[in-house]
Amino acid sequence: MKLALVVSLGVNVALAVMASRNWAKRSAVPPRPVTEDHIPTQQAHRPLVPVFEPDPVTNRFNWGMIESSNYEEYVANLRAIGCPEKTVRDIIVAEVQKTYGAKSAAVPLDVKFWSCGPERQAAEREREERRSELRAESRALLQRLIGLDYATQIGERSDGLEMQAIFCFIFGPLPDHVTERVGLALEQGSSLGREIQDRSKGILLPLEKEQLSVLREQILASVQQLLSAEQFDELSRRFAALRLLDKGFSDFHVSASELRHIAGMYVSSFGPPLEGAFNSSHEEEEEGKGAPKESFEKKLEDFLGQERYAEYKRDTDSDFKNIQALAEQQALPRETAVKIYEIKTLFDAECHRLLENALLSASEFTAHLREVQDSMRSGLQQLLGDKSFELYVRQYGGSWVTNSVRP
Amino acid sequence: MKSARCLAFSLGLNGLLLALCLYRAFEMRQHEAFVSEMTNRTIRAIPEPSTAGESLPTSHPEMIQCFHWSQIESEDYRVYAANLRALGCPEATVRDIIVADVNEFYCRRVNELVAPVQSRFWELMANQEQFQKLVDEKGKELDALNMQRKTLLRELLGTENDHSRADELANLEAREASKEFLDFLAPVKFEQCLELEQQFDAARREVANRQPPLAQNDLQAKLKQLQENQEHELNQLLAPDEMAEYKLRKSGFANLRDRLPGFQATEDELKQLVQIQQEFSVTNVFGQQQQRERMKDLLGPERFTQFERAQNPQYQEFYEVAERFEVPSQTIAEAYEMRKVAEEEAGKVRRDKGISPENRVAMLRAIHIEIGRSLETTLGAQAFAIYHSRSGQWLDQLGGSH
């Protein structure tokens, strides 16, 4: 029994030592429950937790040990100490952007202050080319360091939360990492597209048009890779819907399913407008696309039927919007607005017809049009009453009724 | 009996200690697994597959054993920031890490805010009134979140860090512009003057951004005072001829150098042109005529014509397009002259009462066709097409009889 007691006491001592070591080891790791609710905000009024106190082990570490003038080494060091990949990215993107931002700002305008004309323009072009090279260099460096084609430059990304909310609403319930990568791809397209547009000063050369077109295809392909066919279709339609609404579609009443269908027709006519969501390149291209525009309008007419298509044309016309604003302000029925618009449309058609008639002299042209104008004015006065008529002429685009008509 | 009781107690203690050891061991394993994923981000995107070459850390390999990032992370941003600073992390890097992290956290809060309405995209887009109501409602919540975020960042980074990277970049660019502006000074004076410029620029920014904002009159008065102080300091620093040059460069007329596409002038000519403009800045028609005469004397009749043309908006329209297509300046000038001649001709035809309407139409159409063809030949088909679509309204109107 005595032997058993001695063995048992020995085991007790051993276990006690082991337990105390475990306990001490555990205590060295600060507890960090990771829940969003615990992230402090000004409202949370959380007590300050004591800051990190270097223990005998970590005391040997300081930031200088991982910093390096060599980016590759810096990244490798960060990874080696277990820095999460996203934090590595945050640090490196910011570092590279700042470094290249400073380099870009420091590119001199290699010309004297008192210079003008071709000399100054050549220097400005040269500086822009050098800056463009630096942007390409910084993108290549980031690609090499963190495997990310990060084209967005300082100041291009809004740090407001509104853009995030808009993104989130448009993208719908996609997984976070997919949303982030699609967002980055679109940002990249937008940034590179803007660079080409800026360089062109609004006048795109054939080569630049080609570059924009290739870029558009590349961005679309990378977004397509990230999404399923259904997700890509849905996202394309959503961007198309935004474009349509932006172009005045919001004033024409359609149901949710009709809007989705029309957005699909837009995509099938113009292609997915994804990259155009962030700059005007697509819009500009679209203006030139006569055939797609005609195809879209034809599809729309077929889908809505002639009567609703005519309503759509009217409701999205800025003249009608003006008249409608007057009607709302003066509490006039919608029918009155429609009638006024019809009168205005008739007047425009008559103007056009007379302008086409090259055999009319200037005085004959003016006399004819004055006659039309007079008859229309009395019709409008009857419809609106004196007060509203005056308001229409002064503030709501009705000056065509009273302006002296000149060819 | 006593030994038996001691043995029983000791065995009991054995069991208890063993259970404690096992529990600690299990907890440690759980914790280690947690620590390996530790970050103050609660949701992380799947890491990008890195295409970068796997380079190994080259300096201080011993630190890998002694330090892990998880040791500085905390649920509390203040602790996280303090831990980074305690390690000697540069303030700019602390800022980069904290700003990115806090932004990401608030992005997730935004996602939570928007998530309930994501599936109603089409319904809301088709009903703009309802959508607008929602935007107003969510907009208030977004403003509150934005405010929270800014407050948190100020608390973590201090108000002196309360400026964006875009602002920093703008400051750098402004500094470079100042360098170009002061390039007439010797190195020592250049540095002193640059410092003075920056000092007063900062003072002006401070006055303009003061919270609460100054009343307009007070603001103007303060800015004027700063201007006078700066001039006083500059007068102490610069010789009279340097001060004169400084003032000329600061003059609003100095941007003439940016408004002369295609016109080449020497430094001396350009300075004199700016001086003449400055001299006649507030003047009448007679003064304007005098100004033109002075400029004409300076440049000679031919170059004066070029100088005036360079500032003409119609010439600039040609220049903007043609320059992109590398059309020579002389050709651009020819195109501009063609327009002038064509418009004069068309005007004559329109004013001539002796011409019948039919003939007038025919003559105007002929001018229209001729000028279009000539411009296309002169500028090249592509440049002409772009010019026509951007600025060719006059060309289309040229053929009209009215």
XYZ file of C-alpha atoms in Angstrom, chain A residues 17-381:
365
model
C 3.946 20.235 -13.019
C 2.478 19.412 -16.455
C -0.781 21.170 -15.656
C 0.974 24.281 -14.394
C 3.171 24.434 -17.550
C 0.122 24.112 -19.760
C -1.574 26.847 -17.823
C 1.399 29.179 -18.084
C 1.713 28.506 -21.827
C -1.958 29.206 -22.426
C -1.794 32.458 -20.478
C 0.963 33.777 -22.763
C -1.483 33.926 -25.735
C -3.841 36.858 -25.387
C -7.462 35.875 -25.737
C -8.915 37.381 -28.904
C -12.470 36.411 -29.565
C -13.111 37.551 -33.098
C -16.632 38.745 -33.461
C -17.744 41.890 -35.194
C -19.694 43.033 -32.175
C -16.459 43.373 -30.273
C -14.845 45.733 -32.718
C -14.731 49.032 -30.936
C -16.548 52.045 -32.123
C -16.911 55.393 -30.511
C -20.360 54.308 -29.399
C -19.152 51.113 -27.768
C -17.143 52.925 -25.066
C -15.065 49.879 -24.409
C -12.403 50.049 -21.768
C -8.908 50.219 -23.171
C -7.276 46.834 -23.109
C -3.639 46.983 -22.006
C -1.398 47.191 -25.027
C 0.960 44.528 -26.202
C 3.766 44.065 -23.720
C 6.771 42.452 -25.290
C 7.538 39.258 -23.440
C 11.039 37.816 -23.199
C 10.447 35.979 -26.477
C 8.805 38.641 -28.656
C 11.028 41.292 -27.150
C 13.572 40.182 -29.704
C 11.291 41.243 -32.529
C 10.817 44.693 -33.999
C 9.408 45.987 -37.267
C 12.837 46.915 -38.536
C 13.617 43.213 -38.835
C 11.019 42.688 -41.556
C 11.248 46.016 -43.363
C 13.349 46.021 -46.458
C 14.025 48.304 -49.354
C 13.481 45.215 -51.474
C 9.751 44.694 -51.912
C 10.088 40.941 -52.535
C 11.987 40.558 -49.283
C 9.478 42.707 -47.406
C 6.547 40.609 -48.654
C 8.348 37.355 -47.836
C 9.132 38.626 -44.347
C 5.534 39.645 -43.738
C 4.348 36.225 -44.849
C 6.979 34.538 -42.706
C 5.628 36.120 -39.520
C 2.117 34.955 -40.377
C 0.756 38.274 -41.569
C -2.623 37.479 -43.187
C -2.524 37.682 -46.982
C -5.078 40.489 -47.080
C -3.024 42.568 -44.670
C 0.071 41.880 -46.782
C -1.940 43.170 -49.723
C -3.129 46.262 -47.843
C 0.417 47.111 -46.823
C 2.036 46.428 -50.182
C -0.627 48.071 -52.364
C -0.445 51.203 -50.222
C 3.378 51.201 -50.239
C 3.648 50.705 -53.981
C 0.944 53.259 -54.711
C 2.606 55.856 -52.526
C 6.044 55.185 -53.948
C 4.866 55.340 -57.546
C 2.475 58.198 -56.818
C 5.446 60.193 -55.554
C 7.567 59.147 -58.530
C 4.799 60.131 -60.894
C 4.290 63.501 -59.218
C 8.027 64.107 -59.384
C 8.309 63.558 -63.153
C 9.475 66.997 -64.283
C 7.874 68.975 -67.037
C 11.065 69.179 -69.012
C 10.593 72.660 -70.323
C 11.293 76.186 -69.117
C 8.558 78.097 -67.349
C 8.416 80.633 -70.155
C 7.700 78.329 -73.038
C 4.597 77.800 -75.090
C 3.166 76.101 -78.164
C 4.671 72.930 -79.603
C 7.617 72.928 -77.176
C 5.376 72.957 -74.106
C 2.936 70.472 -75.643
C 5.755 68.050 -76.475
C 7.051 68.290 -72.898
C 3.566 67.644 -71.510
C 3.164 64.630 -73.799
C 6.546 63.307 -72.718
C 5.669 63.705 -69.047
C 2.356 61.923 -69.572
C 4.127 59.064 -71.341
C 6.602 58.725 -68.479
C 3.743 58.727 -65.971
C 1.968 56.091 -67.987
C 5.133 53.951 -67.945
C 5.318 54.326 -64.172
C 1.690 53.237 -63.812
C 2.425 50.143 -65.901
C 5.558 49.488 -63.838
C 3.635 49.700 -60.543
C 0.964 47.309 -61.850
C 3.607 44.807 -62.936
C 5.307 45.076 -59.556
C 2.071 44.424 -57.677
C 1.332 41.508 -59.958
C 4.732 40.045 -59.126
C 4.506 40.706 -55.404
C 0.951 39.762 -54.551
C -0.320 38.151 -57.732
C -2.897 40.846 -58.283
C -3.416 43.039 -61.340
C -4.250 46.137 -59.355
C -4.698 49.032 -61.746
C -6.559 51.456 -59.533
C -4.531 54.560 -58.791
C -4.514 56.795 -55.755
C -7.678 58.838 -55.578
C -9.529 56.781 -58.169
C -11.393 54.734 -55.587
C -13.906 56.568 -53.493
C -13.486 55.787 -49.815
C -17.121 56.636 -49.149
C -19.439 53.821 -48.171
C -22.055 54.833 -50.741
C -20.151 53.174 -53.570
C -19.912 49.971 -51.556
C -23.669 50.079 -50.923
C -24.377 50.594 -54.632
C -22.003 47.771 -55.553
C -23.576 45.448 -53.029
C -27.092 46.261 -54.244
C -26.231 45.742 -57.911
C -24.164 42.615 -57.411
C -26.882 40.902 -55.441
C -26.240 37.989 -53.150
C -22.889 36.829 -54.539
C -20.269 35.375 -52.188
C -18.061 38.109 -50.723
C -14.873 36.965 -52.382
C -16.578 36.815 -55.803
C -17.992 40.302 -55.355
C -14.564 41.575 -54.385
C -12.831 40.028 -57.383
C -15.495 41.135 -59.858
C -15.282 44.607 -58.338
C -11.517 44.631 -58.769
C -11.775 43.468 -62.385
C -14.264 46.237 -63.158
C -12.143 48.799 -61.348
C -9.179 47.669 -63.379
C -11.116 48.103 -66.612
C -12.350 51.463 -65.520
C -8.904 52.686 -64.528
C -7.174 51.500 -67.685
C -10.023 52.752 -69.850
C -9.829 56.160 -68.226
C -6.105 56.254 -68.869
C -6.682 55.711 -72.601
C -9.488 58.264 -72.639
C -7.382 60.852 -70.810
C -4.504 60.334 -73.177
C -6.827 60.807 -76.150
C -8.091 64.185 -74.838
C -11.510 63.215 -76.137
C -10.277 62.336 -79.628
C -9.766 58.601 -79.913
C -7.366 57.482 -82.607
C -8.104 54.157 -84.340
C -5.372 52.484 -82.285
C -6.892 53.755 -79.033
C -10.339 52.596 -80.096
C -8.849 49.193 -80.706
C -7.130 49.265 -77.302
C -10.417 50.127 -75.603
C -12.192 47.373 -77.438
C -9.548 44.793 -76.452
C -9.664 46.010 -72.853
C -13.434 45.676 -72.795
C -13.210 42.103 -74.056
C -10.525 41.282 -71.483
C -12.534 42.649 -68.591
C -15.675 40.898 -69.739
C -13.757 37.633 -70.071
C -12.283 37.929 -66.583
C -15.680 38.757 -65.069
C -17.229 35.856 -66.967
C -14.607 33.527 -65.509
C -15.527 34.567 -62.003
C -19.254 34.064 -62.425
C -21.561 31.305 -63.519
C -23.438 31.886 -66.796
C -26.603 32.765 -64.856
C -24.779 35.146 -62.538
C -23.076 36.856 -65.489
C -26.376 37.223 -67.328
C -28.070 38.658 -64.256
C -25.249 41.103 -63.571
C -25.178 42.230 -67.226
C -28.918 42.849 -67.144
C -28.636 44.800 -63.916
C -25.978 47.102 -65.354
C -28.050 47.460 -68.515
C -31.095 48.409 -66.437
C -29.086 51.110 -64.680
C -27.955 52.473 -68.021
C -31.523 52.478 -69.338
C -32.829 54.232 -66.237
C -30.045 56.749 -66.478
C -31.107 57.507 -70.035
C -34.626 58.435 -69.018
C -36.319 55.055 -68.804
C -37.261 55.842 -65.209
C -40.045 58.103 -66.491
C -41.720 55.295 -68.389
C -43.741 52.842 -66.334
C -42.730 49.205 -66.663
C -43.137 46.249 -64.332
C -40.135 44.565 -62.691
C -40.242 41.609 -65.077
C -40.667 43.896 -68.111
C -37.648 45.940 -67.064
C -35.575 42.787 -66.656
C -36.672 41.605 -70.104
C -35.887 44.967 -71.723
C -32.477 44.975 -70.006
C -31.870 41.584 -71.600
C -32.738 43.052 -75.011
C -30.277 45.865 -74.360
C -27.539 43.351 -73.572
C -28.305 41.331 -76.698
C -28.151 44.484 -78.834
C -25.193 46.379 -77.343
C -23.363 43.684 -75.429
C -22.923 43.639 -71.649
C -22.347 47.201 -70.456
C -20.265 46.168 -67.438
C -17.207 48.331 -67.947
C -19.404 51.281 -68.859
C -20.761 51.313 -65.349
C -17.696 53.252 -64.246
C -16.769 55.478 -67.129
C -18.158 56.860 -70.308
C -16.237 54.812 -72.843
C -19.083 52.412 -73.481
C -21.560 55.231 -73.779
C -19.428 56.956 -76.367
C -19.040 53.762 -78.320
C -22.726 53.151 -78.113
C -23.527 56.496 -79.731
C -21.708 55.377 -82.819
C -23.416 52.046 -82.970
C -26.218 52.789 -85.397
C -27.180 49.198 -86.116
C -27.332 48.003 -82.482
C -29.373 51.053 -81.545
C -31.839 50.360 -84.339
C -31.957 46.706 -83.351
C -32.710 47.620 -79.742
C -35.422 50.095 -80.691
C -37.009 47.513 -83.006
C -36.991 44.851 -80.295
C -38.424 47.326 -77.844
C -41.219 48.313 -80.218
C -42.080 44.669 -80.831
C -42.069 43.940 -77.130
C -44.122 46.951 -76.024
C -46.444 47.170 -79.002
C -46.898 50.354 -81.059
C -49.038 52.216 -78.576
C -46.792 51.692 -75.548
C -43.691 52.255 -77.642
C -45.078 55.664 -78.624
C -45.730 56.334 -74.936
C -42.161 55.321 -74.151
C -40.786 57.699 -76.788
C -42.937 60.501 -75.409
C -42.211 59.811 -71.726
C -38.477 59.774 -72.290
C -38.471 62.986 -74.360
C -37.059 65.994 -72.486
C -39.778 68.258 -73.954
C -42.472 66.069 -72.427
C -40.616 65.968 -69.100
C -40.686 69.761 -69.025
C -44.385 69.879 -69.782
C -45.074 67.207 -67.181
C -43.211 69.218 -64.579
C -45.439 72.189 -65.413
C -48.555 70.026 -65.171
C -47.489 68.752 -61.758
C -46.675 72.220 -60.524
C -50.021 73.602 -61.718
C -52.014 70.493 -60.723
C -53.145 69.955 -64.308
C -54.336 66.546 -65.495
C -51.816 64.338 -67.292
C -54.005 64.433 -70.423
C -53.345 68.158 -70.705
C -49.601 67.501 -70.632
C -50.037 64.898 -73.360
C -52.043 67.325 -75.531
C -49.474 70.106 -75.136
C -46.756 67.686 -76.113
C -48.708 66.674 -79.214
C -49.017 70.311 -80.242
C -45.277 70.827 -79.747
C -44.547 67.709 -81.810
C -46.754 69.021 -84.617
C -44.940 72.351 -84.564
C -41.528 70.644 -84.761
C -42.688 68.542 -87.697
C -43.952 71.644 -89.522
C -40.665 73.467 -88.868
C -38.747 70.541 -90.234
C -40.943 70.315 -93.330
C -40.485 74.016 -94.099
C -36.716 73.851 -93.543
C -36.494 71.012 -96.026
C -38.174 73.190 -98.647
C -35.143 74.878 -100.147
C -37.264 76.880 -102.585
C -38.758 79.026 -99.848
C -37.107 82.393 -99.333
C -36.285 83.468 -95.794
C -39.294 85.808 -95.636
C -41.657 83.137 -96.983
C -40.306 80.661 -94.449
C -40.870 83.099 -91.592
C -44.392 84.005 -92.729
C -45.465 80.365 -93.013
C -44.113 79.447 -89.644
C -45.571 82.533 -87.956
C -48.990 81.435 -89.173
C -48.562 77.965 -87.665
C -47.226 79.458 -84.436
C -50.218 81.792 -84.057
C -52.784 79.043 -84.417
C -50.928 76.835 -81.958
C -50.563 79.601 -79.418
C -54.303 80.147 -79.169
C -54.841 76.385 -78.776
C -52.319 76.246 -75.952
C -53.813 79.263 -74.203
